[in-house]
Coordinates of C-alpha atoms in Angstrom, one line a residue:
M149 CA -57.6 50.4 -57.6
R150 CA -54.2 50.6 -55.7
L151 CA -54.7 53.8 -54.2
A152 CA -58.3 51.7 -52.5
A153 CA -56.2 49.3 -51.7
L154 CA -53.6 51.4 -49.9
F155 CA -56.3 53.6 -47.9
A156 CA -57.9 50.5 -46.8
G157 CA -54.9 48.7 -45.1
L158 CA -53.5 52.0 -43.4
T159 CA -57.2 52.7 -42.2
L160 CA -56.5 49.0 -41.2
A161 CA -53.4 49.5 -39.8
L162 CA -54.9 52.5 -37.8
G163 CA -57.7 50.8 -36.5
L164 CA -56.4 48.1 -35.3
Q165 CA -53.4 50.5 -32.4
P166 CA -55.6 50.6 -29.8
L167 CA -54.9 46.5 -29.9
L168 CA -51.7 46.9 -30.3
A169 CA -51.5 49.6 -27.2
A170 CA -53.3 47.9 -24.4
D171 CA -53.7 44.7 -23.6
K172 CA -53.8 42.2 -26.3
V173 CA -57.3 41.1 -26.8
A174 CA -58.0 37.2 -27.1
L175 CA -59.6 35.5 -29.9
R176 CA -61.5 31.7 -29.1
L177 CA -61.4 30.1 -32.4
G178 CA -62.9 26.7 -33.3
D179 CA -62.5 25.1 -36.4
V180 CA -62.9 22.3 -38.3
K181 CA -60.1 19.6 -38.5
G182 CA -58.0 23.0 -37.8
D183 CA -57.0 23.1 -41.3
R184 CA -58.3 26.5 -42.0
F185 CA -55.7 27.2 -38.7
A186 CA -53.5 25.7 -40.6
A187 CA -52.9 27.7 -43.7
L188 CA -53.0 31.0 -41.2
K189 CA -50.0 29.3 -39.7
A190 CA -48.1 28.2 -42.9
S191 CA -48.5 31.1 -44.9
G192 CA -47.4 33.2 -42.2
E193 CA -50.4 35.0 -41.8
L194 CA -50.4 34.8 -37.8
K195 CA -47.3 36.4 -37.6
N196 CA -47.4 39.7 -35.7
L197 CA -50.6 39.6 -34.2
P198 CA -51.9 42.2 -32.5
Y199 CA -54.5 39.8 -30.4
D200 CA -54.2 36.3 -29.2
L201 CA -55.5 33.3 -30.4
T202 CA -56.6 30.2 -29.3
L203 CA -58.0 27.5 -31.4
T204 CA -59.6 24.7 -30.7
A205 CA -60.4 22.1 -33.5
F206 CA -63.9 20.0 -34.2
D207 CA -64.4 16.7 -36.1
S208 CA -67.4 18.6 -37.9
G209 CA -69.2 22.0 -38.1
A210 CA -71.9 21.2 -34.7
P211 CA -69.5 20.9 -32.2
V212 CA -68.4 24.3 -33.7
Q213 CA -71.6 25.6 -33.4
E214 CA -72.4 24.2 -30.2
A215 CA -69.2 25.6 -28.6
L216 CA -70.3 29.3 -30.4
N217 CA -73.6 28.7 -28.7
A218 CA -72.9 27.8 -25.4
G219 CA -70.0 30.7 -24.9
A220 CA -66.5 28.6 -25.2
L221 CA -65.4 30.8 -28.6
D222 CA -66.0 34.0 -30.3
I223 CA -65.6 33.3 -33.6
G224 CA -65.6 29.4 -35.6
F225 CA -65.7 28.4 -39.2
T226 CA -67.9 25.9 -40.1
G227 CA -70.2 24.8 -43.0
D228 CA -73.5 26.4 -43.7
L229 CA -75.6 23.8 -43.0
P230 CA -74.9 23.6 -39.2
F231 CA -75.3 26.8 -38.8
L232 CA -79.3 26.6 -40.2
F233 CA -79.6 24.8 -37.0
V234 CA -78.7 26.6 -34.3
Y235 CA -79.4 30.3 -35.4
A236 CA -83.0 28.5 -36.4
A237 CA -82.9 28.1 -31.9
G238 CA -82.4 31.5 -31.1
A239 CA -77.9 31.0 -30.6
P240 CA -76.7 34.7 -30.9
V241 CA -74.3 33.8 -33.6
K242 CA -74.0 35.6 -37.2
A243 CA -71.8 34.6 -40.2
V244 CA -68.9 37.5 -41.0
G245 CA -67.2 35.2 -44.4
A246 CA -67.2 33.3 -46.2
W247 CA -65.2 30.9 -48.6
Q248 CA -66.4 27.6 -50.9
N249 CA -64.8 24.6 -51.0
N250 CA -65.6 22.9 -54.2
P251 CA -68.8 21.1 -54.1
D252 CA -67.5 17.8 -55.6
S253 CA -65.6 17.6 -52.8
I254 CA -68.9 16.3 -50.6
A255 CA -70.0 12.9 -52.1
L256 CA -71.5 9.8 -51.7
L257 CA -68.9 6.8 -51.3
T258 CA -69.7 3.1 -51.6
R259 CA -67.8 -0.3 -50.8
P260 CA -66.3 -2.0 -54.6
D261 CA -68.8 -5.2 -53.3
A262 CA -72.4 -3.2 -51.9
G263 CA -73.6 -4.0 -55.1
I264 CA -73.9 0.3 -55.4
H265 CA -73.3 1.1 -59.4
S266 CA -76.1 4.0 -60.5
L267 CA -78.2 6.5 -57.8
Q268 CA -81.1 4.0 -58.6
D269 CA -79.2 0.9 -56.3
L270 CA -79.2 2.9 -53.4
K271 CA -83.2 1.8 -52.8
G272 CA -83.4 -0.7 -49.7
K273 CA -79.8 0.1 -48.7
Q274 CA -78.4 1.8 -45.3
I275 CA -77.1 5.6 -45.4
A276 CA -74.5 7.0 -43.1
V277 CA -74.8 10.9 -42.7
N278 CA -74.6 13.3 -40.0
R279 CA -77.6 14.8 -39.2
G280 CA -78.5 18.3 -40.5
G281 CA -75.4 18.4 -42.1
W282 CA -73.7 18.6 -45.5
G283 CA -73.8 14.7 -45.8
H284 CA -78.0 14.6 -44.8
Y285 CA -78.3 17.5 -47.5
L286 CA -76.5 16.0 -50.4
I287 CA -78.3 12.4 -50.0
L288 CA -81.6 14.3 -49.7
G289 CA -80.4 16.0 -53.3
L290 CA -79.6 12.9 -54.3
L291 CA -82.5 10.6 -53.9
E292 CA -84.1 13.3 -56.0
R293 CA -81.8 13.0 -59.0
A294 CA -82.4 9.4 -58.9
G295 CA -86.2 9.6 -58.8
L296 CA -86.3 8.5 -55.3
K297 CA -88.3 9.5 -51.7
P298 CA -86.5 9.3 -48.3
A299 CA -88.3 6.6 -47.5
D300 CA -86.9 4.2 -50.4
V301 CA -83.9 4.1 -48.4
T302 CA -82.7 3.8 -44.1
L303 CA -80.1 6.7 -43.0
R304 CA -78.3 6.0 -39.8
F305 CA -77.2 9.7 -38.2
L306 CA -73.3 9.2 -37.6
G307 CA -70.7 11.6 -37.4
P308 CA -67.8 11.2 -39.8
V309 CA -65.8 8.8 -37.5
D310 CA -68.3 6.4 -37.0
G311 CA -69.5 6.4 -40.1
R312 CA -66.4 5.2 -42.0
A313 CA -66.3 2.7 -39.5
A314 CA -70.1 1.5 -40.0
L315 CA -68.7 1.7 -44.3
T316 CA -65.7 -0.4 -43.9
S317 CA -67.8 -3.0 -41.5
G318 CA -70.7 -3.6 -44.2
A319 CA -72.9 -1.6 -41.8
V320 CA -74.1 0.7 -44.2
A321 CA -73.9 0.1 -48.2
A322 CA -72.5 4.1 -48.4
W323 CA -71.7 7.5 -47.0
A324 CA -71.8 10.7 -47.3
P325 CA -68.2 12.7 -46.3
W326 CA -66.6 15.5 -47.3
E327 CA -62.7 16.4 -47.5
P328 CA -60.5 15.0 -46.0
Y329 CA -62.6 12.0 -45.4
I330 CA -63.0 11.1 -49.7
A331 CA -59.5 11.6 -49.8
T332 CA -58.7 8.9 -46.8
S333 CA -61.6 6.4 -47.0
T334 CA -61.0 6.3 -50.5
Q335 CA -56.9 6.0 -50.5
V336 CA -57.0 3.6 -47.1
D337 CA -60.4 1.9 -47.0
G338 CA -60.4 1.5 -50.8
T339 CA -64.2 2.5 -50.9
V340 CA -64.8 4.3 -54.1
R341 CA -67.5 7.3 -55.2
V342 CA -71.0 6.7 -56.3
P343 CA -71.5 7.4 -59.6
Q344 CA -73.2 10.6 -60.0
G345 CA -73.1 10.9 -56.1
G346 CA -71.2 14.4 -56.2
G347 CA -72.7 17.6 -54.8
R348 CA -72.6 19.9 -58.0
G349 CA -75.5 20.5 -58.7
I350 CA -76.9 20.1 -55.4
M351 CA -74.3 21.5 -52.8
S352 CA -73.1 25.7 -52.5
G353 CA -69.8 24.1 -51.2
Y354 CA -70.1 27.2 -48.9
S355 CA -68.3 28.0 -45.4
Y356 CA -68.5 30.8 -42.9
A357 CA -66.9 32.1 -39.9
L358 CA -69.5 33.1 -37.5
A359 CA -68.8 35.1 -34.4
R360 CA -70.8 35.3 -31.4
D361 CA -72.8 38.5 -30.8
E362 CA -70.9 39.2 -27.6
A363 CA -67.6 39.1 -29.6
L364 CA -69.5 41.6 -32.3
K365 CA -71.0 44.3 -29.6
D366 CA -66.6 44.3 -28.3
P367 CA -64.8 47.1 -30.8
T368 CA -61.7 45.4 -29.8
K369 CA -62.9 42.3 -30.7
R370 CA -64.5 43.3 -33.5
M371 CA -61.5 44.4 -35.1
A372 CA -59.8 41.5 -34.4
I373 CA -61.8 39.5 -36.2
A374 CA -62.0 42.0 -39.3
D375 CA -58.3 41.4 -38.9
L376 CA -59.0 37.3 -38.9
L377 CA -60.6 37.9 -42.1
T378 CA -58.5 39.4 -44.3
R379 CA -55.4 37.3 -42.7
L380 CA -57.7 33.9 -43.5
A381 CA -58.3 35.0 -47.0
K382 CA -54.7 35.8 -47.8
A383 CA -54.0 32.5 -46.6
Q384 CA -56.5 30.8 -48.6
V385 CA -54.7 32.5 -51.7
W386 CA -51.6 31.6 -50.7
A387 CA -52.3 27.2 -50.1
Q388 CA -54.4 27.8 -53.8
R389 CA -50.8 28.6 -54.8
H390 CA -48.6 26.4 -53.2
P391 CA -50.4 23.4 -52.7
Q392 CA -47.6 21.6 -52.5
Q393 CA -45.9 23.5 -49.6
F394 CA -49.5 23.3 -47.9
A395 CA -50.0 19.3 -48.8
G396 CA -46.5 18.9 -46.2
V397 CA -48.1 21.4 -43.5
L398 CA -51.6 19.5 -43.1
S399 CA -49.8 16.4 -43.2
Q400 CA -47.4 17.2 -40.9
T401 CA -49.9 19.8 -38.3
L402 CA -52.6 17.0 -39.0
N403 CA -50.8 13.8 -38.5
M404 CA -51.9 12.4 -42.0
P405 CA -50.2 11.3 -45.3
T406 CA -49.0 13.7 -47.2
A407 CA -50.8 11.5 -50.2
I408 CA -53.9 12.2 -48.5
T409 CA -53.3 16.0 -47.6
A410 CA -52.2 17.1 -51.3
S411 CA -55.3 14.8 -52.0
W412 CA -58.1 16.8 -50.5
I413 CA -56.3 19.9 -51.3
E414 CA -57.0 19.0 -55.2
D415 CA -60.4 18.0 -54.2
A416 CA -61.5 21.0 -52.2
R417 CA -60.3 23.6 -53.8
I418 CA -61.0 26.2 -51.3
R419 CA -61.0 29.7 -52.4
P420 CA -62.4 33.3 -50.4
L421 CA -65.3 34.5 -51.6
V422 CA -66.7 38.2 -51.8
F423 CA -68.9 38.5 -48.4
N424 CA -71.9 40.5 -49.1
A425 CA -75.9 40.2 -49.5
D426 CA -75.5 38.0 -53.0
L427 CA -74.9 35.1 -50.2
I428 CA -78.1 35.4 -48.9
P429 CA -80.5 33.3 -51.0
T430 CA -78.3 30.7 -51.7
L431 CA -78.8 29.9 -47.6
Q432 CA -82.4 30.8 -48.1
R433 CA -82.7 28.1 -50.2
S434 CA -80.1 24.9 -48.4
A435 CA -82.7 26.0 -45.4
D436 CA -86.5 26.1 -47.5
F437 CA -85.0 22.9 -48.8
F438 CA -84.4 21.3 -45.2
H439 CA -87.9 22.5 -44.2
R440 CA -89.2 20.9 -47.1
Y441 CA -87.8 17.8 -45.6
Q442 CA -88.5 18.5 -41.9
V443 CA -85.3 18.3 -40.9
L444 CA -85.9 22.4 -40.4
P445 CA -88.8 22.1 -37.5
K446 CA -89.9 25.4 -38.7
T447 CA -89.5 27.8 -41.8
I448 CA -86.6 30.6 -41.4
D449 CA -85.9 34.2 -42.7
V450 CA -81.9 34.1 -42.7
S451 CA -82.1 37.4 -43.8
Q452 CA -80.6 38.5 -40.8
A453 CA -77.7 35.9 -40.0
F454 CA -75.3 38.1 -41.6
D455 CA -72.8 40.7 -40.6
F456 CA -71.2 41.9 -43.6
S457 CA -69.6 44.8 -41.7
L458 CA -66.5 43.2 -41.4
A459 CA -65.3 41.8 -44.5
A460 CA -63.9 44.8 -46.5
G461 CA -60.3 43.3 -46.0
A462 CA -60.9 39.9 -47.0
N463 CA -63.5 40.5 -49.7
R464 CA -61.0 43.1 -51.4
I465 CA -58.4 40.1 -51.6
A466 CA -60.8 38.0 -53.0
Q467 CA -62.4 40.3 -55.5
E468 CA -58.1 40.3 -56.6
E469 CA -58.2 37.1 -56.6
G470 CA -61.0 36.3 -58.6
E471 CA -59.7 39.4 -61.7

C-alpha cells in the first residue's frame, strides 16, 4: 500500500513538471458558497499550486452549471441534480470527482405556527423549493413517503435566499433547503424541521466536480484538474478531523456566526467518495425519478456523463479514509 502510494505520488509529481516549467495554466473554479474552496485554503492544500486557481462563489448549484455551460468556468462544484439538466440539454461537461453530504442535511423546514406536524399535514400547503435541485427532489420523495401527490401541494420555485424569506414571512408553509441554509434558518429564524422530513432514504447527498470538455481536452488543464481533485479530497479529510478550526475559517470567510458554521459542519459530515462506475446507477435513478415526475422532459442515459480517468489520487485518499 505504501509503495503504491509512493509510486502514485511520484507519477503525479513528474506529470506536473510541465506545469511548473512553463507559464502557469489557469483554472477557473465555481463553488457553491465557496466552502470547498475554504477547506482547500484552510488545510494548506492551496500552497505551492503549480497552476493559477481563481474562484467564483454561487448561492446554489444551478448557476454553477450555467457558468460552466457558458464557458465561464473550467471546473465547478455542485450537487448531483443540477448536473442532470445541463447534461440532458447537451452541455459540454462531465463529472470528474465526487463527495457526499449527509442526506439528512437536506431537509424540509417549517415555522412552528404553520400547522405542519407531520408529512401528511403538507396537503393543501405552499412549499418553496429550488426548481430541479435538491429541494425539488426532496419534496417529491417526501410526498411519496406521505402517500400524497404533487397535486396535493403548491410548489413555489424559489432560490434559497428567496425561499428563506418566503418561509419567514408566511408566504409559504414549508421550505426545502440544505446546509448551511438549514443552520441559518433554524438558528436565526426559529424554523424547525418537519418530522420525517430529512433526505435519508430519498437523496444520495452526492456532489460532483464537473469539468468542461474543453478543459478535459487540454493536457495541462487535465493534469491541473487531477491535482486539484487530490488536494480537495485531502482538504475534506482535514475538515472532518478539525471541525472547530474549519468552523472558524468558514465563519470568517463567509461572514457567518461560528455557531452556524459549526452546526453546518456537524450536520453535513462531508466526506470524499471513491469516484468510479459504481456511482452511475445512483445518478441514473435520480434521472429516472425526475423524468417520472416530468421535471426532466426526456429520458437520459447518464453512463457517458463521467470521466473517471482523473480521480486516481483523490480515490486513494477516499479509500484510505474509509479503511
